Amino acid sequence: MTRLSAITPSGHAHLGNHLGAIRRWATQGRPGDLYFVSDLHAMTVSYNPARLRVLSRELLAVLVAAGIEPDQVFVQSDLARELGALSWILECTCSYGEAARMTQFKQKSEGQGMVRLGLMTYPVLMAADILLQGAAEVPVGDDQAQHVELARSLARRFNQTYGEVFTVPSAVMPPTAARVRDLADPARKMSKSTQDSAGTVFILDDPDLVQRKIKRANTDSLNRVEYRPDEQPGLANLLEILSACTDTRPKDLAEQYASYGAVKAATADAVVEVLRPVRERALELLADPAELDRIRKEGAHRAAERGAHRLSSAMRLAGIGS
Ligand code: AQP
């Protein structure tokens, strides 16, 4: 049973991505699971093409460096032809109302000058990602569950209208993982697309920079080391990060440290150690473009092969292609 997960190159991968997703994919994933860099999804809002190319490569390197098997990883746009064809078939299976009522579309389009049509149709592209690979399970948070629901409806509708081709996928809740908050503003989650990088630890940050960012983390003036997320969100964030790095409960960690400085020092050291092997391997891969190209090409080839018969069946049943 294939599980499919993606990460969007909307910025540099950060500690939250690592503790909340990538590390789990690498250690708890199953051999048939697939992971992809969803660069096409990054185009739904204003973006810089040269930066997108660099970020996509960097993310691929990070996924492999974190320990995900290279044969389980691919870059979405390497399947642009297959996904383009399937997306069109699915757009012609989807109603305008279904696409327009997606909550994320309504939220993300609010206040934007030019709303890209792709912002509305990207859940259909996401359905194509899922259905092309025959994924049965898609681990997603609440914000994406509606999109998987759309993929289910489109798979069922296509199968009933034209003939049985697609596996009907299910959204599965990912196991609860650390929700890492911005170090400078713990009211926000740590985010790739943040404007101010002071509160975001990037996976490829130099260890000295990681130390500095964590030591400057916003806490409070109470000077009491306790785990109270509502009253002391900045400190709780540090304790949760340290907890995710050391596999010790935040409450127990709070009892071990007498000052905020000591919590920050321990957290900084733990984060540097957790990220070190990933950072080093990713930098090695990025310095070896031929090897990264080889991994990328093979990933694309395998992913295209996996979906080829589904796409050709869908095209045949839909009455298109030769
Ligand atoms: N702060 C976080 N703490 C824990 N997990 C996180 N994830 C993202 N931020 C945190 C998890 O990383 C995976 C890939 O996410 P995505 O590419 O879909 O990005 P996102 O969830 O929209 O958040 P980002 O990475 O910060 O990007 P932007 O800034 O573009 O929104 C997911 O499993 C996600 O839960």
Tab-separated table of C-alpha atoms in Angstrom, residues 2-5 25-26 28-37 60 63-64 67-75 295 298-300 302-303 306:
chain	number	residue	atom	x	y	z
A	2	THR	CA	1.728	3.145	-1.228
A	3	ARG	CA	1.799	6.284	0.911
A	4	LEU	CA	2.612	9.545	-0.827
A	5	SER	CA	3.981	12.677	0.863
A	25	TRP	CA	9.709	9.825	6.619
A	26	ALA	CA	13.308	8.596	6.784
A	28	GLN	CA	9.330	5.313	9.939
A	29	GLY	CA	8.537	5.141	6.226
A	30	ARG	CA	7.774	1.832	4.525
A	31	PRO	CA	9.650	0.545	1.472
A	32	GLY	CA	6.793	1.293	-0.968
A	33	ASP	CA	6.232	4.857	0.260
A	34	LEU	CA	6.985	7.781	-2.031
A	35	TYR	CA	8.191	11.309	-1.335
A	36	PHE	CA	8.398	14.125	-3.805
A	37	VAL	CA	9.524	17.711	-4.101
A	60	LEU	CA	15.962	16.665	-3.071
A	63	LEU	CA	15.507	14.276	1.593
A	64	VAL	CA	18.190	11.831	0.471
A	67	GLY	CA	18.073	8.892	4.927
A	68	ILE	CA	15.108	8.472	2.578
A	69	GLU	CA	16.027	5.852	-0.014
A	70	PRO	CA	16.833	7.527	-3.351
A	71	ASP	CA	14.453	5.135	-5.126
A	72	GLN	CA	11.548	6.593	-3.113
A	73	VAL	CA	12.156	10.220	-4.062
A	74	PHE	CA	11.417	12.299	-7.148
A	75	VAL	CA	10.888	15.887	-8.269
A	295	ILE	CA	19.501	10.267	-8.314
A	298	GLU	CA	16.430	7.626	-11.761
A	299	GLY	CA	13.706	8.869	-9.403
A	300	ALA	CA	11.894	10.530	-12.294
A	302	ARG	CA	10.840	5.130	-11.806
A	303	ALA	CA	7.978	7.492	-10.903
A	306	ARG	CA	4.994	3.516	-12.022
